[in-house]
Amino acid sequence: MLKSLLFILVMLTGLSSGSLAQTSKEDLLHLDKGWENALLRFDVEFLENLVADDFIWVHNHAGLIDGKEAVLSRAMRIQNGQQDDTRNRISRDQQVVILDSTGVVSGYTVVDRGPSPTTYHFMRTYTWTASGWKLLGNHTMAIPEEELK
């Protein structure tokens, strides 16, 4: 619930400023951190509000490609008791670029599902709409352990 309120606050902040031009990179980075937290907590309401209807997520090496319905469905199943072994998600080294009505956030997310965490590089594309930022695309790629050293 708190995450959903945070999402609404971020969206309203963008709307109250009256234009995309006043949205800062920090605002988009904060919203992106909300995405990571919503995935960890399976916050269906936050995900429903953030993810665009035409959202596409290309997972590691295109081994899985899914959309908004799959993201929401998984979150709902886990909220309803399906087992999930994700213990933590920590993002780092994020960069934000905004051009016109498009924002891109890239960086690394360390996902701890045991026995050892996996580091993913991500690139998420946001688009500005009448209701604020919407997550349109996400591409994640696992970084081999040997490349992290």
mmCIF file of N, CA and C in Angstrom:
data_model
loop_
_atom_site.group_PDB
_atom_site.id
_atom_site.type_symbol
_atom_site.label_atom_id
_atom_site.label_comp_id
_atom_site.label_asym_id
_atom_site.label_seq_id
_atom_site.Cartn_x
_atom_site.Cartn_y
_atom_site.Cartn_z
ATOM 1 N N MET A 1 0.824 -1.198 0.000
ATOM 2 C CA MET A 1 0.000 0.000 0.000
ATOM 3 C C MET A 1 0.866 1.259 0.000
ATOM 4 N N LEU A 2 1.929 1.256 0.829
ATOM 5 C CA LEU A 2 2.821 2.403 0.894
ATOM 6 C C LEU A 2 3.485 2.648 -0.456
ATOM 7 N N LYS A 3 3.871 1.572 -1.132
ATOM 8 C CA LYS A 3 4.506 1.707 -2.441
ATOM 9 C C LYS A 3 3.532 2.304 -3.450
ATOM 10 N N SER A 4 2.283 1.906 -3.354
ATOM 11 C CA SER A 4 1.272 2.455 -4.260
ATOM 12 C C SER A 4 1.074 3.948 -4.012
ATOM 13 N N LEU A 5 1.087 4.332 -2.757
ATOM 14 C CA LEU A 5 0.951 5.752 -2.439
ATOM 15 C C LEU A 5 2.162 6.533 -2.937
ATOM 16 N N LEU A 6 3.345 5.931 -2.815
ATOM 17 C CA LEU A 6 4.557 6.555 -3.324
ATOM 18 C C LEU A 6 4.460 6.747 -4.829
ATOM 19 N N PHE A 7 3.979 5.732 -5.537
ATOM 20 C CA PHE A 7 3.804 5.835 -6.990
ATOM 21 C C PHE A 7 2.869 6.988 -7.330
ATOM 22 N N ILE A 8 1.755 7.051 -6.647
ATOM 23 C CA ILE A 8 0.775 8.106 -6.915
ATOM 24 C C ILE A 8 1.379 9.473 -6.622
ATOM 25 N N LEU A 9 2.133 9.595 -5.547
ATOM 26 C CA LEU A 9 2.782 10.854 -5.206
ATOM 27 C C LEU A 9 3.755 11.271 -6.298
ATOM 28 N N VAL A 10 4.575 10.339 -6.782
ATOM 29 C CA VAL A 10 5.520 10.649 -7.856
ATOM 30 C C VAL A 10 4.772 11.074 -9.105
ATOM 31 N N MET A 11 3.703 10.351 -9.450
ATOM 32 C CA MET A 11 2.932 10.691 -10.641
ATOM 33 C C MET A 11 2.290 12.077 -10.487
ATOM 34 N N LEU A 12 1.725 12.356 -9.317
ATOM 35 C CA LEU A 12 1.082 13.645 -9.103
ATOM 36 C C LEU A 12 2.102 14.771 -9.100
ATOM 37 N N THR A 13 3.282 14.511 -8.588
ATOM 38 C CA THR A 13 4.330 15.527 -8.614
ATOM 39 C C THR A 13 4.628 15.910 -10.046
ATOM 40 N N GLY A 14 4.746 14.910 -10.917
ATOM 41 C CA GLY A 14 4.979 15.182 -12.335
ATOM 42 C C GLY A 14 3.823 15.940 -12.952
ATOM 43 N N LEU A 15 2.598 15.564 -12.598
ATOM 44 C CA LEU A 15 1.428 16.223 -13.171
ATOM 45 C C LEU A 15 1.266 17.632 -12.636
ATOM 46 N N SER A 16 1.547 17.831 -11.351
ATOM 47 C CA SER A 16 1.351 19.149 -10.771
ATOM 48 C C SER A 16 2.354 20.147 -11.319
ATOM 49 N N SER A 17 3.492 19.657 -11.778
ATOM 50 C CA SER A 17 4.469 20.569 -12.350
ATOM 51 C C SER A 17 3.995 21.087 -13.698
ATOM 52 N N GLY A 18 3.029 20.386 -14.291
ATOM 53 C CA GLY A 18 2.409 20.882 -15.497
ATOM 54 C C GLY A 18 3.049 20.434 -16.788
ATOM 55 N N SER A 19 4.259 19.897 -16.741
ATOM 56 C CA SER A 19 4.864 19.483 -18.000
ATOM 57 C C SER A 19 5.979 18.490 -17.771
ATOM 58 N N LEU A 20 6.283 17.784 -18.827
ATOM 59 C CA LEU A 20 7.382 16.840 -18.815
ATOM 60 C C LEU A 20 8.707 17.560 -18.619
ATOM 61 N N ALA A 21 8.825 18.758 -19.142
ATOM 62 C CA ALA A 21 10.078 19.488 -19.064
ATOM 63 C C ALA A 21 10.539 19.681 -17.623
ATOM 64 N N GLN A 22 9.600 19.655 -16.697
ATOM 65 C CA GLN A 22 9.956 19.874 -15.309
ATOM 66 C C GLN A 22 10.234 18.576 -14.565
ATOM 67 N N THR A 23 10.100 17.444 -15.256
ATOM 68 C CA THR A 23 10.406 16.163 -14.641
ATOM 69 C C THR A 23 11.909 15.978 -14.664
ATOM 70 N N SER A 24 12.470 15.693 -13.536
ATOM 71 C CA SER A 24 13.915 15.553 -13.462
ATOM 72 C C SER A 24 14.341 14.100 -13.621
ATOM 73 N N LYS A 25 15.607 13.931 -13.901
ATOM 74 C CA LYS A 25 16.179 12.600 -13.967
ATOM 75 C C LYS A 25 16.020 11.895 -12.621
ATOM 76 N N GLU A 26 16.116 12.657 -11.542
ATOM 77 C CA GLU A 26 15.957 12.077 -10.205
ATOM 78 C C GLU A 26 14.553 11.526 -10.000
ATOM 79 N N ASP A 27 13.542 12.230 -10.540
ATOM 80 C CA ASP A 27 12.165 11.746 -10.441
ATOM 81 C C ASP A 27 12.010 10.398 -11.141
ATOM 82 N N LEU A 28 12.580 10.294 -12.347
ATOM 83 C CA LEU A 28 12.473 9.052 -13.102
ATOM 84 C C LEU A 28 13.269 7.939 -12.421
ATOM 85 N N LEU A 29 14.420 8.260 -11.885
ATOM 86 C CA LEU A 29 15.212 7.271 -11.155
ATOM 87 C C LEU A 29 14.448 6.775 -9.930
ATOM 88 N N HIS A 30 13.788 7.683 -9.242
ATOM 89 C CA HIS A 30 12.995 7.310 -8.068
ATOM 90 C C HIS A 30 11.843 6.374 -8.467
ATOM 91 N N LEU A 31 11.200 6.690 -9.567
ATOM 92 C CA LEU A 31 10.115 5.845 -10.063
ATOM 93 C C LEU A 31 10.652 4.460 -10.437
ATOM 94 N N ASP A 32 11.824 4.427 -11.061
ATOM 95 C CA ASP A 32 12.433 3.155 -11.451
ATOM 96 C C ASP A 32 12.789 2.314 -10.229
ATOM 97 N N LYS A 33 13.237 2.953 -9.176
ATOM 98 C CA LYS A 33 13.496 2.220 -7.928
ATOM 99 C C LYS A 33 12.193 1.641 -7.377
ATOM 100 N N GLY A 34 11.099 2.346 -7.606
ATOM 101 C CA GLY A 34 9.784 1.830 -7.219
ATOM 102 C C GLY A 34 9.438 0.558 -7.980
ATOM 103 N N TRP A 35 9.820 0.492 -9.261
ATOM 104 C CA TRP A 35 9.628 -0.722 -10.068
ATOM 105 C C TRP A 35 10.346 -1.895 -9.411
ATOM 106 N N GLU A 36 11.613 -1.696 -9.056
ATOM 107 C CA GLU A 36 12.389 -2.769 -8.423
ATOM 108 C C GLU A 36 11.730 -3.216 -7.120
ATOM 109 N N ASN A 37 11.305 -2.262 -6.328
ATOM 110 C CA ASN A 37 10.666 -2.588 -5.055
ATOM 111 C C ASN A 37 9.333 -3.308 -5.273
ATOM 112 N N ALA A 38 8.582 -2.883 -6.277
ATOM 113 C CA ALA A 38 7.297 -3.524 -6.573
ATOM 114 C C ALA A 38 7.505 -4.971 -7.021
ATOM 115 N N LEU A 39 8.581 -5.220 -7.775
ATOM 116 C CA LEU A 39 8.883 -6.600 -8.169
ATOM 117 C C LEU A 39 9.242 -7.448 -6.957
ATOM 118 N N LEU A 40 9.987 -6.875 -6.027
ATOM 119 C CA LEU A 40 10.383 -7.604 -4.822
ATOM 120 C C LEU A 40 9.186 -7.884 -3.917
ATOM 121 N N ARG A 41 8.289 -6.921 -3.794
ATOM 122 C CA ARG A 41 7.135 -7.022 -2.887
ATOM 123 C C ARG A 41 5.873 -7.529 -3.584
ATOM 124 N N PHE A 42 5.936 -7.710 -4.913
ATOM 125 C CA PHE A 42 4.783 -8.171 -5.700
ATOM 126 C C PHE A 42 3.592 -7.235 -5.501
ATOM 127 N N ASP A 43 3.882 -5.946 -5.647
ATOM 128 C CA ASP A 43 2.894 -4.894 -5.466
ATOM 129 C C ASP A 43 2.092 -4.732 -6.765
ATOM 130 N N VAL A 44 1.008 -5.467 -6.854
ATOM 131 C CA VAL A 44 0.194 -5.507 -8.067
ATOM 132 C C VAL A 44 -0.337 -4.117 -8.420
ATOM 133 N N GLU A 45 -0.787 -3.373 -7.452
ATOM 134 C CA GLU A 45 -1.358 -2.047 -7.713
ATOM 135 C C GLU A 45 -0.321 -1.106 -8.322
ATOM 136 N N PHE A 46 0.874 -1.092 -7.765
ATOM 137 C CA PHE A 46 1.939 -0.246 -8.291
ATOM 138 C C PHE A 46 2.282 -0.656 -9.722
ATOM 139 N N LEU A 47 2.448 -1.962 -9.932
ATOM 140 C CA LEU A 47 2.782 -2.469 -11.258
ATOM 141 C C LEU A 47 1.692 -2.141 -12.263
ATOM 142 N N GLU A 48 0.448 -2.299 -11.878
ATOM 143 C CA GLU A 48 -0.687 -1.996 -12.759
ATOM 144 C C GLU A 48 -0.659 -0.539 -13.209
ATOM 145 N N ASN A 49 -0.318 0.359 -12.283
ATOM 146 C CA ASN A 49 -0.290 1.786 -12.591
ATOM 147 C C ASN A 49 0.927 2.204 -13.399
ATOM 148 N N LEU A 50 2.037 1.523 -13.220
ATOM 149 C CA LEU A 50 3.285 1.919 -13.868
ATOM 150 C C LEU A 50 3.450 1.348 -15.271
ATOM 151 N N VAL A 51 3.084 0.106 -15.459
ATOM 152 C CA VAL A 51 3.386 -0.601 -16.700
ATOM 153 C C VAL A 51 2.373 -0.238 -17.791
ATOM 154 N N ALA A 52 2.905 0.144 -18.959
ATOM 155 C CA ALA A 52 2.057 0.472 -20.107
ATOM 156 C C ALA A 52 1.356 -0.783 -20.614
ATOM 157 N N ASP A 53 0.210 -0.602 -21.218
ATOM 158 C CA ASP A 53 -0.541 -1.739 -21.752
ATOM 159 C C ASP A 53 0.273 -2.527 -22.780
ATOM 160 N N ASP A 54 1.097 -1.837 -23.564
ATOM 161 C CA ASP A 54 1.903 -2.493 -24.602
ATOM 162 C C ASP A 54 3.303 -2.871 -24.121
ATOM 163 N N PHE A 55 3.505 -2.913 -22.815
ATOM 164 C CA PHE A 55 4.801 -3.228 -22.210
ATOM 165 C C PHE A 55 5.366 -4.544 -22.741
ATOM 166 N N ILE A 56 6.692 -4.561 -22.925
ATOM 167 C CA ILE A 56 7.382 -5.783 -23.316
ATOM 168 C C ILE A 56 8.648 -5.913 -22.474
ATOM 169 N N TRP A 57 8.872 -7.118 -21.942
ATOM 170 C CA TRP A 57 10.049 -7.411 -21.134
ATOM 171 C C TRP A 57 10.795 -8.547 -21.807
ATOM 172 N N VAL A 58 11.987 -8.226 -22.280
ATOM 173 C CA VAL A 58 12.860 -9.234 -22.867
ATOM 174 C C VAL A 58 13.828 -9.663 -21.770
ATOM 175 N N HIS A 59 13.673 -10.904 -21.334
ATOM 176 C CA HIS A 59 14.525 -11.439 -20.270
ATOM 177 C C HIS A 59 15.820 -11.971 -20.875
ATOM 178 N N ASN A 60 16.667 -12.440 -20.026
ATOM 179 C CA ASN A 60 18.010 -12.907 -20.371
ATOM 180 C C ASN A 60 18.064 -13.685 -21.690
ATOM 181 N N HIS A 61 18.825 -13.176 -22.644
ATOM 182 C CA HIS A 61 19.044 -13.811 -23.953
ATOM 183 C C HIS A 61 17.729 -14.162 -24.653
ATOM 184 N N ALA A 62 16.694 -13.399 -24.419
ATOM 185 C CA ALA A 62 15.366 -13.603 -25.014
ATOM 186 C C ALA A 62 14.816 -14.990 -24.699
ATOM 187 N N GLY A 63 15.275 -15.565 -23.577
ATOM 188 C CA GLY A 63 14.763 -16.855 -23.140
ATOM 189 C C GLY A 63 13.310 -16.772 -22.722
ATOM 190 N N LEU A 64 12.872 -15.580 -22.414
ATOM 191 C CA LEU A 64 11.483 -15.337 -22.051
ATOM 192 C C LEU A 64 11.162 -13.911 -22.462
ATOM 193 N N ILE A 65 10.054 -13.731 -23.127
ATOM 194 C CA ILE A 65 9.573 -12.403 -23.476
ATOM 195 C C ILE A 65 8.123 -12.350 -23.019
ATOM 196 N N ASP A 66 7.831 -11.377 -22.151
ATOM 197 C CA ASP A 66 6.449 -11.285 -21.701
ATOM 198 C C ASP A 66 5.999 -9.838 -21.630
ATOM 199 N N GLY A 67 4.742 -9.658 -21.272
ATOM 200 C CA GLY A 67 4.146 -8.332 -21.250
ATOM 201 C C GLY A 67 3.501 -8.023 -19.916
ATOM 202 N N LYS A 68 2.686 -7.004 -19.919
ATOM 203 C CA LYS A 68 2.047 -6.518 -18.700
ATOM 204 C C LYS A 68 1.241 -7.622 -18.017
ATOM 205 N N GLU A 69 0.458 -8.345 -18.786
ATOM 206 C CA GLU A 69 -0.392 -9.388 -18.200
ATOM 207 C C GLU A 69 0.435 -10.431 -17.452
ATOM 208 N N ALA A 70 1.566 -10.821 -18.009
ATOM 209 C CA ALA A 70 2.416 -11.818 -17.356
ATOM 210 C C ALA A 70 3.025 -11.276 -16.068
ATOM 211 N N VAL A 71 3.451 -10.021 -16.079
ATOM 212 C CA VAL A 71 4.027 -9.404 -14.875
ATOM 213 C C VAL A 71 2.985 -9.346 -13.766
ATOM 214 N N LEU A 72 1.789 -8.890 -14.101
ATOM 215 C CA LEU A 72 0.726 -8.780 -13.101
ATOM 216 C C LEU A 72 0.274 -10.152 -12.615
ATOM 217 N N SER A 73 0.155 -11.090 -13.527
ATOM 218 C CA SER A 73 -0.282 -12.440 -13.173
ATOM 219 C C SER A 73 0.694 -13.091 -12.194
ATOM 220 N N ARG A 74 1.993 -12.952 -12.466
ATOM 221 C CA ARG A 74 3.000 -13.537 -11.565
ATOM 222 C C ARG A 74 2.914 -12.888 -10.189
ATOM 223 N N ALA A 75 2.808 -11.574 -10.139
ATOM 224 C CA ALA A 75 2.714 -10.878 -8.857
ATOM 225 C C ALA A 75 1.476 -11.334 -8.080
ATOM 226 N N MET A 76 0.357 -11.488 -8.774
ATOM 227 C CA MET A 76 -0.884 -11.936 -8.105
ATOM 228 C C MET A 76 -0.741 -13.369 -7.579
ATOM 229 N N ARG A 77 -0.123 -14.246 -8.379
ATOM 230 C CA ARG A 77 0.058 -15.637 -7.922
ATOM 231 C C ARG A 77 0.919 -15.690 -6.669
ATOM 232 N N ILE A 78 1.965 -14.902 -6.619
ATOM 233 C CA ILE A 78 2.848 -14.915 -5.454
ATOM 234 C C ILE A 78 2.151 -14.285 -4.259
ATOM 235 N N GLN A 79 1.392 -13.217 -4.478
ATOM 236 C CA GLN A 79 0.606 -12.639 -3.382
ATOM 237 C C GLN A 79 -0.372 -13.657 -2.815
ATOM 238 N N ASN A 80 -0.856 -14.547 -3.683
ATOM 239 C CA ASN A 80 -1.831 -15.557 -3.256
ATOM 240 C C ASN A 80 -1.187 -16.841 -2.753
ATOM 241 N N GLY A 81 0.128 -16.822 -2.534
ATOM 242 C CA GLY A 81 0.763 -17.953 -1.881
ATOM 243 C C GLY A 81 1.719 -18.787 -2.702
ATOM 244 N N GLN A 82 1.856 -18.513 -4.006
ATOM 245 C CA GLN A 82 2.826 -19.285 -4.795
ATOM 246 C C GLN A 82 4.230 -19.017 -4.264
ATOM 247 N N GLN A 83 5.030 -20.052 -4.186
ATOM 248 C CA GLN A 83 6.398 -19.951 -3.688
ATOM 249 C C GLN A 83 7.238 -19.026 -4.565
ATOM 250 N N ASP A 84 8.055 -18.198 -3.949
ATOM 251 C CA ASP A 84 9.035 -17.374 -4.660
ATOM 252 C C ASP A 84 10.284 -17.325 -3.804
ATOM 253 N N ASP A 85 11.440 -17.479 -4.445
ATOM 254 C CA ASP A 85 12.679 -17.532 -3.684
ATOM 255 C C ASP A 85 13.492 -16.245 -3.752
ATOM 256 N N THR A 86 12.912 -15.164 -4.275
ATOM 257 C CA THR A 86 13.631 -13.891 -4.343
ATOM 258 C C THR A 86 13.710 -13.274 -2.953
ATOM 259 N N ARG A 87 14.935 -13.055 -2.499
ATOM 260 C CA ARG A 87 15.154 -12.481 -1.168
ATOM 261 C C ARG A 87 15.396 -10.981 -1.214
ATOM 262 N N ASN A 88 16.029 -10.529 -2.317
ATOM 263 C CA ASN A 88 16.367 -9.117 -2.390
ATOM 264 C C ASN A 88 16.657 -8.716 -3.830
ATOM 265 N N ARG A 89 16.515 -7.437 -4.113
ATOM 266 C CA ARG A 89 16.868 -6.834 -5.403
ATOM 267 C C ARG A 89 17.530 -5.501 -5.083
ATOM 268 N N ILE A 90 18.765 -5.333 -5.538
ATOM 269 C CA ILE A 90 19.494 -4.092 -5.263
ATOM 270 C C ILE A 90 20.021 -3.548 -6.587
ATOM 271 N N SER A 91 19.622 -2.319 -6.902
ATOM 272 C CA SER A 91 20.098 -1.667 -8.123
ATOM 273 C C SER A 91 21.321 -0.822 -7.815
ATOM 274 N N ARG A 92 22.169 -0.658 -8.851
ATOM 275 C CA ARG A 92 23.358 0.188 -8.704
ATOM 276 C C ARG A 92 23.765 0.732 -10.067
ATOM 277 N N ASP A 93 24.579 1.761 -10.031
ATOM 278 C CA ASP A 93 25.168 2.357 -11.231
ATOM 279 C C ASP A 93 24.119 2.765 -12.268
ATOM 280 N N GLN A 94 22.990 3.289 -11.802
ATOM 281 C CA GLN A 94 21.939 3.680 -12.729
ATOM 282 C C GLN A 94 22.311 4.972 -13.449
ATOM 283 N N GLN A 95 21.919 5.023 -14.708
ATOM 284 C CA GLN A 95 22.050 6.231 -15.516
ATOM 285 C C GLN A 95 20.683 6.536 -16.101
ATOM 286 N N VAL A 96 20.362 7.810 -16.179
ATOM 287 C CA VAL A 96 19.067 8.230 -16.702
ATOM 288 C C VAL A 96 19.294 9.205 -17.854
ATOM 289 N N VAL A 97 18.593 8.960 -18.949
ATOM 290 C CA VAL A 97 18.614 9.856 -20.101
ATOM 291 C C VAL A 97 17.168 10.166 -20.443
ATOM 292 N N ILE A 98 16.867 11.445 -20.619
ATOM 293 C CA ILE A 98 15.528 11.852 -21.025
ATOM 294 C C ILE A 98 15.652 12.649 -22.313
ATOM 295 N N LEU A 99 14.905 12.249 -23.321
ATOM 296 C CA LEU A 99 14.859 12.954 -24.598
ATOM 297 C C LEU A 99 13.395 13.078 -25.003
ATOM 298 N N ASP A 100 12.940 14.303 -25.089
ATOM 299 C CA ASP A 100 11.541 14.566 -25.415
ATOM 300 C C ASP A 100 10.636 13.808 -24.440
ATOM 301 N N SER A 101 9.802 12.900 -24.920
ATOM 302 C CA SER A 101 8.867 12.196 -24.039
ATOM 303 C C SER A 101 9.327 10.770 -23.730
ATOM 304 N N THR A 102 10.631 10.518 -23.905
ATOM 305 C CA THR A 102 11.173 9.186 -23.640
ATOM 306 C C THR A 102 12.250 9.284 -22.573
ATOM 307 N N GLY A 103 12.193 8.370 -21.624
ATOM 308 C CA GLY A 103 13.225 8.278 -20.603
ATOM 309 C C GLY A 103 13.784 6.867 -20.582
ATOM 310 N N VAL A 104 15.090 6.768 -20.461
ATOM 311 C CA VAL A 104 15.746 5.469 -20.388
ATOM 312 C C VAL A 104 16.548 5.419 -19.096
ATOM 313 N N VAL A 105 16.351 4.339 -18.340
ATOM 314 C CA VAL A 105 17.126 4.090 -17.133
ATOM 315 C C VAL A 105 17.884 2.794 -17.360
ATOM 316 N N SER A 106 19.199 2.844 -17.170
ATOM 317 C CA SER A 106 20.003 1.630 -17.310
ATOM 318 C C SER A 106 20.899 1.491 -16.094
ATOM 319 N N GLY A 107 21.342 0.276 -15.863
ATOM 320 C CA GLY A 107 22.207 0.012 -14.725
ATOM 321 C C GLY A 107 22.261 -1.474 -14.448
ATOM 322 N N TYR A 108 22.521 -1.816 -13.205
ATOM 323 C CA TYR A 108 22.640 -3.202 -12.782
ATOM 324 C C TYR A 108 21.695 -3.467 -11.619
ATOM 325 N N THR A 109 21.146 -4.659 -11.605
ATOM 326 C CA THR A 109 20.347 -5.121 -10.475
ATOM 327 C C THR A 109 20.911 -6.449 -10.018
ATOM 328 N N VAL A 110 21.194 -6.536 -8.731
ATOM 329 C CA VAL A 110 21.645 -7.790 -8.141
ATOM 330 C C VAL A 110 20.424 -8.440 -7.512
ATOM 331 N N VAL A 111 20.066 -9.625 -8.023
ATOM 332 C CA VAL A 111 18.889 -10.349 -7.545
ATOM 333 C C VAL A 111 19.361 -11.545 -6.741
ATOM 334 N N ASP A 112 18.957 -11.582 -5.486
ATOM 335 C CA ASP A 112 19.359 -12.670 -4.590
ATOM 336 C C ASP A 112 18.231 -13.682 -4.494
ATOM 337 N N ARG A 113 18.441 -14.810 -5.152
ATOM 338 C CA ARG A 113 17.503 -15.927 -5.076
ATOM 339 C C ARG A 113 18.186 -17.141 -4.466
ATOM 340 N N GLY A 114 19.439 -16.986 -4.046
ATOM 341 C CA GLY A 114 20.204 -18.082 -3.475
ATOM 342 C C GLY A 114 20.556 -19.117 -4.528
ATOM 343 N N PRO A 115 21.554 -19.901 -4.394
ATOM 344 C CA PRO A 115 22.523 -19.822 -3.303
ATOM 345 C C PRO A 115 23.446 -18.615 -3.420
ATOM 346 N N SER A 116 23.629 -18.070 -4.621
ATOM 347 C CA SER A 116 24.415 -16.845 -4.752
ATOM 348 C C SER A 116 23.655 -15.876 -5.661
ATOM 349 N N PRO A 117 23.795 -14.576 -5.409
ATOM 350 C CA PRO A 117 23.068 -13.572 -6.193
ATOM 351 C C PRO A 117 23.492 -13.567 -7.660
ATOM 352 N N THR A 118 22.585 -13.126 -8.523
ATOM 353 C CA THR A 118 22.850 -12.964 -9.945
ATOM 354 C C THR A 118 22.788 -11.477 -10.263
ATOM 355 N N THR A 119 23.770 -11.003 -11.016
ATOM 356 C CA THR A 119 23.788 -9.605 -11.434
ATOM 357 C C THR A 119 23.254 -9.510 -12.857
ATOM 358 N N TYR A 120 22.299 -8.609 -13.040
ATOM 359 C CA TYR A 120 21.705 -8.367 -14.344
ATOM 360 C C TYR A 120 21.999 -6.936 -14.776
ATOM 361 N N HIS A 121 22.272 -6.753 -16.046
ATOM 362 C CA HIS A 121 22.278 -5.408 -16.607
ATOM 363 C C HIS A 121 20.858 -5.178 -17.122
ATOM 364 N N PHE A 122 20.349 -3.985 -16.911
ATOM 365 C CA PHE A 122 18.996 -3.684 -17.392
ATOM 366 C C PHE A 122 18.986 -2.384 -18.171
ATOM 367 N N MET A 123 18.001 -2.263 -19.023
ATOM 368 C CA MET A 123 17.699 -1.012 -19.694
ATOM 369 C C MET A 123 16.179 -0.933 -19.804
ATOM 370 N N ARG A 124 15.615 0.071 -19.133
ATOM 371 C CA ARG A 124 14.167 0.243 -19.124
ATOM 372 C C ARG A 124 13.803 1.537 -19.849
ATOM 373 N N THR A 125 12.777 1.456 -20.657
ATOM 374 C CA THR A 125 12.321 2.602 -21.430
ATOM 375 C C THR A 125 10.963 3.052 -20.908
ATOM 376 N N TYR A 126 10.902 4.323 -20.560
ATOM 377 C CA TYR A 126 9.673 4.945 -20.069
ATOM 378 C C TYR A 126 9.191 5.946 -21.106
ATOM 379 N N THR A 127 7.890 6.124 -21.157
ATOM 380 C CA THR A 127 7.321 7.136 -22.042
ATOM 381 C C THR A 127 6.376 8.018 -21.223
ATOM 382 N N TRP A 128 6.383 9.301 -21.541
ATOM 383 C CA TRP A 128 5.537 10.256 -20.839
ATOM 384 C C TRP A 128 4.152 10.251 -21.463
ATOM 385 N N THR A 129 3.130 10.090 -20.652
ATOM 386 C CA THR A 129 1.747 10.073 -21.115
ATOM 387 C C THR A 129 0.954 11.130 -20.351
ATOM 388 N N ALA A 130 -0.300 11.247 -20.688
ATOM 389 C CA ALA A 130 -1.170 12.199 -19.993
ATOM 390 C C ALA A 130 -1.250 11.911 -18.500
ATOM 391 N N SER A 131 -1.032 10.653 -18.108
ATOM 392 C CA SER A 131 -1.080 10.305 -16.685
ATOM 393 C C SER A 131 0.310 10.150 -16.074
ATOM 394 N N GLY A 132 1.343 10.630 -16.744
ATOM 395 C CA GLY A 132 2.703 10.570 -16.202
ATOM 396 C C GLY A 132 3.526 9.497 -16.907
ATOM 397 N N TRP A 133 4.629 9.109 -16.282
ATOM 398 C CA TRP A 133 5.523 8.109 -16.858
ATOM 399 C C TRP A 133 4.894 6.726 -16.853
ATOM 400 N N LYS A 134 5.081 5.999 -17.950
ATOM 401 C CA LYS A 134 4.669 4.597 -18.061
ATOM 402 C C LYS A 134 5.888 3.800 -18.504
ATOM 403 N N LEU A 135 6.065 2.635 -17.918
ATOM 404 C CA LEU A 135 7.156 1.744 -18.305
ATOM 405 C C LEU A 135 6.721 0.987 -19.555
ATOM 406 N N LEU A 136 7.434 1.215 -20.646
ATOM 407 C CA LEU A 136 7.079 0.628 -21.928
ATOM 408 C C LEU A 136 7.910 -0.608 -22.251
ATOM 409 N N GLY A 137 9.186 -0.607 -21.875
ATOM 410 C CA GLY A 137 10.033 -1.748 -22.202
ATOM 411 C C GLY A 137 11.101 -1.973 -21.160
ATOM 412 N N ASN A 138 11.477 -3.230 -20.990
ATOM 413 C CA ASN A 138 12.517 -3.620 -20.046
ATOM 414 C C ASN A 138 13.328 -4.734 -20.698
ATOM 415 N N HIS A 139 14.629 -4.581 -20.690
ATOM 416 C CA HIS A 139 15.515 -5.623 -21.221
ATOM 417 C C HIS A 139 16.516 -5.946 -20.130
ATOM 418 N N THR A 140 16.613 -7.221 -19.765
ATOM 419 C CA THR A 140 17.543 -7.642 -18.720
ATOM 420 C C THR A 140 18.446 -8.739 -19.251
ATOM 421 N N MET A 141 19.705 -8.700 -18.815
ATOM 422 C CA MET A 141 20.686 -9.687 -19.260
ATOM 423 C C MET A 141 21.573 -10.046 -18.079
ATOM 424 N N ALA A 142 21.629 -11.340 -17.766
ATOM 425 C CA ALA A 142 22.504 -11.800 -16.687
ATOM 426 C C ALA A 142 23.962 -11.601 -17.087
ATOM 427 N N ILE A 143 24.748 -11.132 -16.151
ATOM 428 C CA ILE A 143 26.178 -10.948 -16.382
ATOM 429 C C ILE A 143 26.894 -12.173 -15.820
ATOM 430 N N PRO A 144 27.656 -12.870 -16.659
ATOM 431 C CA PRO A 144 28.370 -14.059 -16.166
ATOM 432 C C PRO A 144 29.294 -13.702 -15.002
ATOM 433 N N GLU A 145 29.358 -14.589 -14.038
ATOM 434 C CA GLU A 145 30.153 -14.393 -12.827
ATOM 435 C C GLU A 145 31.576 -13.965 -13.134
ATOM 436 N N GLU A 146 32.195 -14.592 -14.134
ATOM 437 C CA GLU A 146 33.592 -14.289 -14.451
ATOM 438 C C GLU A 146 33.771 -12.866 -14.976
ATOM 439 N N GLU A 147 32.732 -12.266 -15.528
ATOM 440 C CA GLU A 147 32.838 -10.902 -16.029
ATOM 441 C C GLU A 147 32.692 -9.865 -14.913
ATOM 442 N N LEU A 148 32.240 -10.277 -13.756
ATOM 443 C CA LEU A 148 32.047 -9.366 -12.642
ATOM 444 C C LEU A 148 33.339 -9.136 -11.870
ATOM 445 N N LYS A 149 34.328 -9.946 -12.102
ATOM 446 C CA LYS A 149 35.566 -9.849 -11.321
ATOM 447 C C LYS A 149 36.546 -8.903 -11.931
#
